[in-house]
Amino acid sequence: MKFRAVMVDAGPMREFTNIVSTISRLSKECILRLSSDKLYLIVSEDNSGPTPPMLWCEMPQSTFFLEYQIVGVDDEYKDIYLGIVSANLSKSLVTLKTAKCLKMKLTKKQCPCLTLEIEMPSSTSQQSRQVTHDIPVVVIPRKMWSEFHEPRVPHPDISIELPALKQLRTTIDRMKCMCPEVVIRASAEGRLTLQIKTDLAKVSTRFKDLRVEAFEGPIDHSDSETETQIMEDVSRTCYCRVDAKKFSMFLSADQISHNRTICSIVHKKLVILCLQTEENVKLQCFITGIVY
């Protein structure tokens, strides 16, 4: 197996740093999948056992790299899967925002490593200086690759565009201090409601006039305890109760330059959050619903 890539543009280097930094906040470990046309960063639920990924990020290599070469195990299995400590990768990229060039390659030191060679401008002379980071990785065997495929999820009941992530994150961070769970409710009329309930209070924040991408109603609420506004058609509203901390961690992706973020809900079962950028980077987060 061989891998070598070169990045020279300031914009892509900054964006790559922000993406990796976001992933490191979500999980201590991740899988870096390298293919001929894309890079993937994958986080599994608690990183334990054959569970569907909680986070799936795909990046077109042509957007980020001037040079990109990969040789897999053989002609049939062309990809490379690497287990990596996401914090190590994130810390190694801190200087990338002011770097002139980044070279990434697979090397064999005392163990397999993802080696980063970062060319930095010198503040005292015209010569550049080079910083090298050797990040230990674990090569994932082929028999385990099936555990890191994009999740197959049920067709969502509703997909709605989220408001500004920074605003949402401020709201959720306040809510999670009072309650570990939040109910995300979306209506076909473009309303998004975030709600928590404690023994002492019930708190709701509502966003109106949001774009609804798709609605597969009507929604059956016969077995649920939905709480809605008076005169609201419950058959055009669906919701899901999720872990507030996981929702908040995804919203830290507000540092990534993006043009839209879509929230899709499978009624009472699953929330799918998808951030998209102009460079065709797609960051998806899958949060399983909490059912009592």
PDB file of C-alpha atoms in Angstrom:
ATOM      1  CA  MET A   1       0.000   0.000   0.000  1.00  0.00           C
ATOM      2  CA  LYS A   2       1.173   3.477  -0.872  1.00  0.00           C
ATOM      3  CA  PHE A   3      -0.263   6.941  -0.364  1.00  0.00           C
ATOM      4  CA  ARG A   4       1.105  10.384  -1.113  1.00  0.00           C
ATOM      5  CA  ALA A   5      -0.680  13.720  -1.454  1.00  0.00           C
ATOM      6  CA  VAL A   6       0.311  17.378  -1.684  1.00  0.00           C
ATOM      7  CA  MET A   7      -1.750  20.417  -0.679  1.00  0.00           C
ATOM      8  CA  VAL A   8      -0.588  23.952  -1.504  1.00  0.00           C
ATOM      9  CA  ASP A   9      -3.616  26.285  -1.515  1.00  0.00           C
ATOM     10  CA  ALA A  10      -4.331  28.254   1.666  1.00  0.00           C
ATOM     11  CA  GLY A  11      -8.128  27.934   1.400  1.00  0.00           C
ATOM     12  CA  PRO A  12      -8.271  24.118   1.200  1.00  0.00           C
ATOM     13  CA  MET A  13      -5.610  23.783   3.924  1.00  0.00           C
ATOM     14  CA  ARG A  14      -7.670  25.976   6.258  1.00  0.00           C
ATOM     15  CA  GLU A  15     -10.869  24.070   5.435  1.00  0.00           C
ATOM     16  CA  PHE A  16      -9.176  20.689   5.945  1.00  0.00           C
ATOM     17  CA  THR A  17      -7.912  21.838   9.341  1.00  0.00           C
ATOM     18  CA  ASN A  18     -11.402  22.966  10.395  1.00  0.00           C
ATOM     19  CA  ILE A  19     -12.973  19.671   9.306  1.00  0.00           C
ATOM     20  CA  VAL A  20     -10.445  17.559  11.213  1.00  0.00           C
ATOM     21  CA  SER A  21     -10.797  19.823  14.258  1.00  0.00           C
ATOM     22  CA  THR A  22     -14.570  19.286  14.212  1.00  0.00           C
ATOM     23  CA  ILE A  23     -14.131  15.505  13.968  1.00  0.00           C
ATOM     24  CA  SER A  24     -11.724  15.531  16.927  1.00  0.00           C
ATOM     25  CA  ARG A  25     -14.384  17.194  19.086  1.00  0.00           C
ATOM     26  CA  LEU A  26     -16.866  14.468  18.224  1.00  0.00           C
ATOM     27  CA  SER A  27     -14.632  11.479  18.940  1.00  0.00           C
ATOM     28  CA  LYS A  28     -11.198  10.532  20.222  1.00  0.00           C
ATOM     29  CA  GLU A  29     -10.721   8.081  17.366  1.00  0.00           C
ATOM     30  CA  CYS A  30     -11.806   7.915  13.756  1.00  0.00           C
ATOM     31  CA  ILE A  31     -11.274   5.953  10.578  1.00  0.00           C
ATOM     32  CA  LEU A  32      -9.513   7.635   7.669  1.00  0.00           C
ATOM     33  CA  ARG A  33     -10.556   5.961   4.434  1.00  0.00           C
ATOM     34  CA  LEU A  34      -8.545   6.813   1.338  1.00  0.00           C
ATOM     35  CA  SER A  35      -9.927   6.099  -2.125  1.00  0.00           C
ATOM     36  CA  SER A  36      -8.947   7.201  -5.623  1.00  0.00           C
ATOM     37  CA  ASP A  37     -11.380  10.125  -5.706  1.00  0.00           C
ATOM     38  CA  LYS A  38     -12.355  10.897  -2.092  1.00  0.00           C
ATOM     39  CA  LEU A  39     -11.160  10.976   1.509  1.00  0.00           C
ATOM     40  CA  TYR A  40     -13.535   9.834   4.231  1.00  0.00           C
ATOM     41  CA  LEU A  41     -13.477  10.467   7.968  1.00  0.00           C
ATOM     42  CA  ILE A  42     -15.722   8.012   9.808  1.00  0.00           C
ATOM     43  CA  VAL A  43     -16.700   7.892  13.472  1.00  0.00           C
ATOM     44  CA  SER A  44     -18.529   4.873  14.883  1.00  0.00           C
ATOM     45  CA  GLU A  45     -20.819   4.986  17.886  1.00  0.00           C
ATOM     46  CA  ASP A  46     -18.493   4.800  20.908  1.00  0.00           C
ATOM     47  CA  ASN A  47     -15.876   3.268  18.564  1.00  0.00           C
ATOM     48  CA  SER A  48     -16.844  -0.182  19.808  1.00  0.00           C
ATOM     49  CA  GLY A  49     -17.864  -3.218  17.794  1.00  0.00           C
ATOM     50  CA  PRO A  50     -19.591  -3.441  14.426  1.00  0.00           C
ATOM     51  CA  THR A  51     -22.001  -0.541  14.916  1.00  0.00           C
ATOM     52  CA  PRO A  52     -23.162   1.822  12.131  1.00  0.00           C
ATOM     53  CA  PRO A  53     -21.139   5.039  11.862  1.00  0.00           C
ATOM     54  CA  MET A  54     -22.348   7.994  13.899  1.00  0.00           C
ATOM     55  CA  LEU A  55     -20.550  10.435  11.618  1.00  0.00           C
ATOM     56  CA  TRP A  56     -19.683  10.237   7.948  1.00  0.00           C
ATOM     57  CA  CYS A  57     -17.590  12.907   6.229  1.00  0.00           C
ATOM     58  CA  GLU A  58     -16.561  12.726   2.588  1.00  0.00           C
ATOM     59  CA  MET A  59     -14.211  15.118   0.813  1.00  0.00           C
ATOM     60  CA  PRO A  60     -13.370  15.141  -2.930  1.00  0.00           C
ATOM     61  CA  GLN A  61      -9.602  14.818  -3.161  1.00  0.00           C
ATOM     62  CA  SER A  62      -9.459  17.046  -6.267  1.00  0.00           C
ATOM     63  CA  THR A  63     -10.787  19.971  -4.186  1.00  0.00           C
ATOM     64  CA  PHE A  64      -7.970  19.790  -1.644  1.00  0.00           C
ATOM     65  CA  PHE A  65      -4.885  18.263  -3.259  1.00  0.00           C
ATOM     66  CA  LEU A  66      -2.603  19.345  -6.096  1.00  0.00           C
ATOM     67  CA  GLU A  67      -1.083  15.852  -6.219  1.00  0.00           C
ATOM     68  CA  TYR A  68      -2.772  12.653  -5.061  1.00  0.00           C
ATOM     69  CA  GLN A  69      -1.472   9.108  -5.477  1.00  0.00           C
ATOM     70  CA  ILE A  70      -2.826   5.934  -3.904  1.00  0.00           C
ATOM     71  CA  VAL A  71      -2.037   2.249  -4.376  1.00  0.00           C
ATOM     72  CA  GLY A  72      -4.227  -0.225  -2.494  1.00  0.00           C
ATOM     73  CA  VAL A  73      -3.655  -3.864  -1.604  1.00  0.00           C
ATOM     74  CA  ASP A  74      -4.473  -5.003  -5.170  1.00  0.00           C
ATOM     75  CA  ASP A  75      -6.569  -4.040  -8.201  1.00  0.00           C
ATOM     76  CA  GLU A  76      -9.789  -5.261  -6.565  1.00  0.00           C
ATOM     77  CA  TYR A  77      -9.301  -3.615  -3.169  1.00  0.00           C
ATOM     78  CA  LYS A  78      -7.972  -0.178  -4.034  1.00  0.00           C
ATOM     79  CA  ASP A  79      -8.915   1.702  -0.868  1.00  0.00           C
ATOM     80  CA  ILE A  80      -6.905   2.115   2.333  1.00  0.00           C
ATOM     81  CA  TYR A  81      -8.542   2.170   5.786  1.00  0.00           C
ATOM     82  CA  LEU A  82      -6.573   3.611   8.707  1.00  0.00           C
ATOM     83  CA  GLY A  83      -7.519   3.890  12.368  1.00  0.00           C
ATOM     84  CA  ILE A  84      -6.208   7.125  13.819  1.00  0.00           C
ATOM     85  CA  VAL A  85      -6.422   9.181  17.018  1.00  0.00           C
ATOM     86  CA  SER A  86      -8.289  12.207  15.738  1.00  0.00           C
ATOM     87  CA  ALA A  87      -6.798  14.552  18.351  1.00  0.00           C
ATOM     88  CA  ASN A  88      -3.268  13.690  17.140  1.00  0.00           C
ATOM     89  CA  LEU A  89      -4.212  14.548  13.566  1.00  0.00           C
ATOM     90  CA  SER A  90      -5.952  17.755  14.638  1.00  0.00           C
ATOM     91  CA  LYS A  91      -3.009  18.962  16.745  1.00  0.00           C
ATOM     92  CA  SER A  92      -0.594  18.247  13.899  1.00  0.00           C
ATOM     93  CA  LEU A  93      -2.594  20.501  11.585  1.00  0.00           C
ATOM     94  CA  VAL A  94      -2.678  23.538  13.890  1.00  0.00           C
ATOM     95  CA  THR A  95       0.093  25.302  11.938  1.00  0.00           C
ATOM     96  CA  LEU A  96      -1.482  24.511   8.570  1.00  0.00           C
ATOM     97  CA  LYS A  97      -3.473  27.756   8.431  1.00  0.00           C
ATOM     98  CA  THR A  98      -0.231  29.696   7.840  1.00  0.00           C
ATOM     99  CA  ALA A  99       1.712  26.964   5.996  1.00  0.00           C
ATOM    100  CA  LYS A 100       3.003  27.094   2.434  1.00  0.00           C
ATOM    101  CA  CYS A 101       2.630  23.400   1.668  1.00  0.00           C
ATOM    102  CA  LEU A 102       1.473  20.098   3.183  1.00  0.00           C
ATOM    103  CA  LYS A 103       2.716  16.679   2.106  1.00  0.00           C
ATOM    104  CA  MET A 104       0.946  13.591   3.446  1.00  0.00           C
ATOM    105  CA  LYS A 105       2.216  10.059   3.010  1.00  0.00           C
ATOM    106  CA  LEU A 106       2.119   6.609   4.529  1.00  0.00           C
ATOM    107  CA  THR A 107       5.399   5.559   6.103  1.00  0.00           C
ATOM    108  CA  LYS A 108       6.757   2.664   8.100  1.00  0.00           C
ATOM    109  CA  LYS A 109       8.663   3.817  11.176  1.00  0.00           C
ATOM    110  CA  GLN A 110       8.491   1.765  14.384  1.00  0.00           C
ATOM    111  CA  CYS A 111       4.872   1.286  13.332  1.00  0.00           C
ATOM    112  CA  PRO A 112       2.727   2.376  10.379  1.00  0.00           C
ATOM    113  CA  CYS A 113       2.439   6.172  10.355  1.00  0.00           C
ATOM    114  CA  LEU A 114       0.692   8.912   8.501  1.00  0.00           C
ATOM    115  CA  THR A 115       3.541  11.361   8.042  1.00  0.00           C
ATOM    116  CA  LEU A 116       2.779  15.058   7.597  1.00  0.00           C
ATOM    117  CA  GLU A 117       5.513  17.305   6.212  1.00  0.00           C
ATOM    118  CA  ILE A 118       4.474  20.944   6.628  1.00  0.00           C
ATOM    119  CA  GLU A 119       6.507  23.684   4.972  1.00  0.00           C
ATOM    120  CA  MET A 120       6.359  26.884   7.005  1.00  0.00           C
ATOM    121  CA  PRO A 121       7.554  30.370   6.061  1.00  0.00           C
ATOM    122  CA  SER A 122      10.417  31.654   8.192  1.00  0.00           C
ATOM    123  CA  SER A 123      10.023  34.939  10.042  1.00  0.00           C
ATOM    124  CA  THR A 124      13.770  35.621  10.084  1.00  0.00           C
ATOM    125  CA  SER A 125      14.918  34.616   6.594  1.00  0.00           C
ATOM    126  CA  GLN A 126      13.729  33.875   3.084  1.00  0.00           C
ATOM    127  CA  GLN A 127      14.242  30.170   3.611  1.00  0.00           C
ATOM    128  CA  SER A 128      11.353  27.953   4.637  1.00  0.00           C
ATOM    129  CA  ARG A 129      11.418  25.559   7.553  1.00  0.00           C
ATOM    130  CA  GLN A 130       9.871  22.116   7.598  1.00  0.00           C
ATOM    131  CA  VAL A 131       7.857  20.574  10.441  1.00  0.00           C
ATOM    132  CA  THR A 132       7.328  16.804  10.362  1.00  0.00           C
ATOM    133  CA  HIS A 133       4.695  14.871  12.309  1.00  0.00           C
ATOM    134  CA  ASP A 134       4.606  11.068  12.385  1.00  0.00           C
ATOM    135  CA  ILE A 135       1.110  10.028  13.474  1.00  0.00           C
ATOM    136  CA  PRO A 136       0.765   6.332  14.371  1.00  0.00           C
ATOM    137  CA  VAL A 137      -2.076   4.585  12.542  1.00  0.00           C
ATOM    138  CA  VAL A 138      -3.658   1.136  12.570  1.00  0.00           C
ATOM    139  CA  VAL A 139      -4.170  -0.467   9.166  1.00  0.00           C
ATOM    140  CA  ILE A 140      -7.721  -1.857   9.114  1.00  0.00           C
ATOM    141  CA  PRO A 141      -7.875  -5.373   7.574  1.00  0.00           C
ATOM    142  CA  ARG A 142     -10.221  -6.030   4.630  1.00  0.00           C
ATOM    143  CA  LYS A 143     -12.526  -8.283   6.646  1.00  0.00           C
ATOM    144  CA  MET A 144     -13.521  -5.252   8.763  1.00  0.00           C
ATOM    145  CA  TRP A 145     -14.157  -2.803   5.927  1.00  0.00           C
ATOM    146  CA  SER A 146     -17.889  -3.579   5.851  1.00  0.00           C
ATOM    147  CA  GLU A 147     -18.205  -2.025   9.316  1.00  0.00           C
ATOM    148  CA  PHE A 148     -17.273   1.380   7.913  1.00  0.00           C
ATOM    149  CA  HIS A 149     -19.657   1.782   4.988  1.00  0.00           C
ATOM    150  CA  GLU A 150     -22.104   4.669   4.707  1.00  0.00           C
ATOM    151  CA  PRO A 151     -25.153   3.783   6.816  1.00  0.00           C
ATOM    152  CA  ARG A 152     -28.352   2.719   5.118  1.00  0.00           C
ATOM    153  CA  VAL A 153     -31.093   4.647   6.860  1.00  0.00           C
ATOM    154  CA  PRO A 154     -34.874   4.672   6.500  1.00  0.00           C
ATOM    155  CA  HIS A 155     -36.375   7.310   4.244  1.00  0.00           C
ATOM    156  CA  PRO A 156     -36.886  10.408   6.427  1.00  0.00           C
ATOM    157  CA  ASP A 157     -40.375  11.692   7.147  1.00  0.00           C
ATOM    158  CA  ILE A 158     -39.245  15.305   6.864  1.00  0.00           C
ATOM    159  CA  SER A 159     -36.135  17.237   5.803  1.00  0.00           C
ATOM    160  CA  ILE A 160     -35.822  20.864   6.835  1.00  0.00           C
ATOM    161  CA  GLU A 161     -33.020  23.403   6.459  1.00  0.00           C
ATOM    162  CA  LEU A 162     -31.522  24.492   9.765  1.00  0.00           C
ATOM    163  CA  PRO A 163     -31.009  28.119  10.821  1.00  0.00           C
ATOM    164  CA  ALA A 164     -27.513  29.442  11.553  1.00  0.00           C
ATOM    165  CA  LEU A 165     -25.552  26.754  13.401  1.00  0.00           C
ATOM    166  CA  LYS A 166     -23.928  29.252  15.768  1.00  0.00           C
ATOM    167  CA  GLN A 167     -27.338  30.431  16.910  1.00  0.00           C
ATOM    168  CA  LEU A 168     -28.565  26.862  17.309  1.00  0.00           C
ATOM    169  CA  ARG A 169     -25.479  25.861  19.261  1.00  0.00           C
ATOM    170  CA  THR A 170     -25.942  28.716  21.740  1.00  0.00           C
ATOM    171  CA  THR A 171     -29.513  27.558  22.344  1.00  0.00           C
ATOM    172  CA  ILE A 172     -28.625  23.882  22.737  1.00  0.00           C
ATOM    173  CA  ASP A 173     -25.669  24.565  25.029  1.00  0.00           C
ATOM    174  CA  ARG A 174     -27.998  26.375  27.413  1.00  0.00           C
ATOM    175  CA  MET A 175     -30.605  23.627  27.203  1.00  0.00           C
ATOM    176  CA  LYS A 176     -28.197  20.742  27.821  1.00  0.00           C
ATOM    177  CA  CYS A 177     -27.162  22.335  31.121  1.00  0.00           C
ATOM    178  CA  MET A 178     -30.741  21.800  32.296  1.00  0.00           C
ATOM    179  CA  CYS A 179     -31.601  18.496  30.607  1.00  0.00           C
ATOM    180  CA  PRO A 180     -29.530  15.786  28.853  1.00  0.00           C
ATOM    181  CA  GLU A 181     -32.200  15.187  26.191  1.00  0.00           C
ATOM    182  CA  VAL A 182     -33.810  17.493  23.662  1.00  0.00           C
ATOM    183  CA  VAL A 183     -36.856  16.952  21.451  1.00  0.00           C
ATOM    184  CA  ILE A 184     -36.361  18.149  17.879  1.00  0.00           C
ATOM    185  CA  ARG A 185     -39.703  18.803  16.195  1.00  0.00           C
ATOM    186  CA  ALA A 186     -40.214  19.884  12.569  1.00  0.00           C
ATOM    187  CA  SER A 187     -43.388  20.753  10.687  1.00  0.00           C
ATOM    188  CA  ALA A 188     -44.246  20.817   7.006  1.00  0.00           C
ATOM    189  CA  GLU A 189     -44.962  24.544   7.426  1.00  0.00           C
ATOM    190  CA  GLY A 190     -41.263  25.256   8.058  1.00  0.00           C
ATOM    191  CA  ARG A 191     -41.211  25.409  11.863  1.00  0.00           C
ATOM    192  CA  LEU A 192     -38.400  23.862  13.897  1.00  0.00           C
ATOM    193  CA  THR A 193     -38.877  23.529  17.655  1.00  0.00           C
ATOM    194  CA  LEU A 194     -36.275  22.526  20.240  1.00  0.00           C
ATOM    195  CA  GLN A 195     -37.780  21.492  23.562  1.00  0.00           C
ATOM    196  CA  ILE A 196     -36.596  20.228  26.927  1.00  0.00           C
ATOM    197  CA  LYS A 197     -38.611  19.260  29.970  1.00  0.00           C
ATOM    198  CA  THR A 198     -37.494  19.000  33.601  1.00  0.00           C
ATOM    199  CA  ASP A 199     -39.338  18.542  36.884  1.00  0.00           C
ATOM    200  CA  LEU A 200     -39.367  22.306  37.304  1.00  0.00           C
ATOM    201  CA  ALA A 201     -39.860  23.706  33.832  1.00  0.00           C
ATOM    202  CA  LYS A 202     -40.511  23.152  30.145  1.00  0.00           C
ATOM    203  CA  VAL A 203     -38.435  25.250  27.739  1.00  0.00           C
ATOM    204  CA  SER A 204     -39.031  25.592  23.994  1.00  0.00           C
ATOM    205  CA  THR A 205     -37.312  27.560  21.266  1.00  0.00           C
ATOM    206  CA  ARG A 206     -39.023  27.896  17.903  1.00  0.00           C
ATOM    207  CA  PHE A 207     -37.617  28.884  14.503  1.00  0.00           C
ATOM    208  CA  LYS A 208     -40.049  29.846  11.737  1.00  0.00           C
ATOM    209  CA  ASP A 209     -40.091  30.172   7.962  1.00  0.00           C
ATOM    210  CA  LEU A 210     -37.425  27.546   7.292  1.00  0.00           C
ATOM    211  CA  ARG A 211     -37.169  25.798   3.937  1.00  0.00           C
ATOM    212  CA  VAL A 212     -38.721  22.310   3.885  1.00  0.00           C
ATOM    213  CA  GLU A 213     -36.791  20.097   1.478  1.00  0.00           C
ATOM    214  CA  ALA A 214     -39.181  17.126   1.636  1.00  0.00           C
ATOM    215  CA  PHE A 215     -42.179  15.897   3.596  1.00  0.00           C
ATOM    216  CA  GLU A 216     -43.507  12.346   3.440  1.00  0.00           C
ATOM    217  CA  GLY A 217     -46.591  12.831   5.622  1.00  0.00           C
ATOM    218  CA  PRO A 218     -49.091  12.441   7.027  1.00  0.00           C
ATOM    219  CA  ILE A 219     -47.440  11.428  10.314  1.00  0.00           C
ATOM    220  CA  ASP A 220     -49.201   8.933  12.568  1.00  0.00           C
ATOM    221  CA  HIS A 221     -49.289  10.247  16.157  1.00  0.00           C
ATOM    222  CA  SER A 222     -51.769   7.705  17.501  1.00  0.00           C
ATOM    223  CA  ASP A 223     -49.218   6.118  19.832  1.00  0.00           C
ATOM    224  CA  SER A 224     -47.279   9.228  20.805  1.00  0.00           C
ATOM    225  CA  GLU A 225     -47.549  12.022  23.334  1.00  0.00           C
ATOM    226  CA  THR A 226     -46.823  14.886  21.000  1.00  0.00           C
ATOM    227  CA  GLU A 227     -47.254  18.416  22.291  1.00  0.00           C
ATOM    228  CA  THR A 228     -47.961  21.047  19.673  1.00  0.00           C
ATOM    229  CA  GLN A 229     -49.338  24.498  19.286  1.00  0.00           C
ATOM    230  CA  ILE A 230     -53.115  24.870  19.417  1.00  0.00           C
ATOM    231  CA  MET A 231     -54.651  24.457  15.955  1.00  0.00           C
ATOM    232  CA  GLU A 232     -51.433  22.907  14.572  1.00  0.00           C
ATOM    233  CA  ASP A 233     -51.999  19.910  12.318  1.00  0.00           C
ATOM    234  CA  VAL A 234     -50.098  17.133  14.099  1.00  0.00           C
ATOM    235  CA  SER A 235     -50.242  14.934  11.006  1.00  0.00           C
ATOM    236  CA  ARG A 236     -47.826  17.406   9.376  1.00  0.00           C
ATOM    237  CA  THR A 237     -45.372  17.413  12.293  1.00  0.00           C
ATOM    238  CA  CYS A 238     -42.779  14.842  13.338  1.00  0.00           C
ATOM    239  CA  TYR A 239     -40.239  14.754  16.134  1.00  0.00           C
ATOM    240  CA  CYS A 240     -37.413  12.793  17.704  1.00  0.00           C
ATOM    241  CA  ARG A 241     -35.892  12.841  21.196  1.00  0.00           C
ATOM    242  CA  VAL A 242     -32.077  12.798  21.085  1.00  0.00           C
ATOM    243  CA  ASP A 243     -28.990  13.231  23.240  1.00  0.00           C
ATOM    244  CA  ALA A 244     -28.463  16.986  23.615  1.00  0.00           C
ATOM    245  CA  LYS A 245     -24.692  16.600  23.945  1.00  0.00           C
ATOM    246  CA  LYS A 246     -24.384  14.768  20.596  1.00  0.00           C
ATOM    247  CA  PHE A 247     -26.509  17.410  18.900  1.00  0.00           C
ATOM    248  CA  SER A 248     -24.341  20.159  20.384  1.00  0.00           C
ATOM    249  CA  MET A 249     -21.130  18.446  19.249  1.00  0.00           C
ATOM    250  CA  PHE A 250     -22.345  18.353  15.653  1.00  0.00           C
ATOM    251  CA  LEU A 251     -23.186  22.064  15.823  1.00  0.00           C
ATOM    252  CA  SER A 252     -19.502  22.787  16.521  1.00  0.00           C
ATOM    253  CA  ALA A 253     -19.146  22.294  12.751  1.00  0.00           C
ATOM    254  CA  ASP A 254     -20.197  25.942  12.421  1.00  0.00           C
ATOM    255  CA  GLN A 255     -16.476  26.726  11.965  1.00  0.00           C
ATOM    256  CA  ILE A 256     -16.572  24.905   8.604  1.00  0.00           C
ATOM    257  CA  SER A 257     -17.518  27.192   5.724  1.00  0.00           C
ATOM    258  CA  HIS A 258     -20.843  25.785   4.531  1.00  0.00           C
ATOM    259  CA  ASN A 259     -23.753  26.861   2.403  1.00  0.00           C
ATOM    260  CA  ARG A 260     -26.516  24.754   3.970  1.00  0.00           C
ATOM    261  CA  THR A 261     -27.298  22.264   6.724  1.00  0.00           C
ATOM    262  CA  ILE A 262     -30.263  19.904   6.488  1.00  0.00           C
ATOM    263  CA  CYS A 263     -31.991  18.155   9.392  1.00  0.00           C
ATOM    264  CA  SER A 264     -33.869  14.999   8.395  1.00  0.00           C
ATOM    265  CA  ILE A 265     -36.079  13.180  10.897  1.00  0.00           C
ATOM    266  CA  VAL A 266     -37.333   9.607  10.865  1.00  0.00           C
ATOM    267  CA  HIS A 267     -40.267  10.050  13.239  1.00  0.00           C
ATOM    268  CA  LYS A 268     -39.267   9.091  16.817  1.00  0.00           C
ATOM    269  CA  LYS A 269     -36.338   6.969  15.557  1.00  0.00           C
ATOM    270  CA  LEU A 270     -33.488   8.922  14.007  1.00  0.00           C
ATOM    271  CA  VAL A 271     -32.141  12.412  13.271  1.00  0.00           C
ATOM    272  CA  ILE A 272     -29.788  12.841  10.303  1.00  0.00           C
ATOM    273  CA  LEU A 273     -27.833  16.102  10.178  1.00  0.00           C
ATOM    274  CA  CYS A 274     -26.087  16.908   6.907  1.00  0.00           C
ATOM    275  CA  LEU A 275     -23.738  19.850   6.372  1.00  0.00           C
ATOM    276  CA  GLN A 276     -22.746  20.666   2.787  1.00  0.00           C
ATOM    277  CA  THR A 277     -20.097  23.049   1.493  1.00  0.00           C
ATOM    278  CA  GLU A 278     -19.510  24.743  -1.833  1.00  0.00           C
ATOM    279  CA  GLU A 279     -16.526  22.413  -2.323  1.00  0.00           C
ATOM    280  CA  ASN A 280     -18.869  19.362  -2.231  1.00  0.00           C
ATOM    281  CA  VAL A 281     -17.737  18.291   1.218  1.00  0.00           C
ATOM    282  CA  LYS A 282     -20.550  16.420   2.979  1.00  0.00           C
ATOM    283  CA  LEU A 283     -20.593  15.913   6.742  1.00  0.00           C
ATOM    284  CA  GLN A 284     -23.388  13.679   8.031  1.00  0.00           C
ATOM    285  CA  CYS A 285     -24.222  12.905  11.660  1.00  0.00           C
ATOM    286  CA  PHE A 286     -26.644  10.124  12.634  1.00  0.00           C
ATOM    287  CA  ILE A 287     -28.223  10.455  16.087  1.00  0.00           C
ATOM    288  CA  THR A 288     -30.443   7.596  17.214  1.00  0.00           C
ATOM    289  CA  GLY A 289     -33.688   8.585  18.904  1.00  0.00           C
ATOM    290  CA  ILE A 290     -34.324   7.957  22.598  1.00  0.00           C
ATOM    291  CA  VAL A 291     -37.556   6.022  23.119  1.00  0.00           C
ATOM    292  CA  TYR A 292     -39.202   5.328  26.466  1.00  0.00           C
TER     293      TYR A 292
END
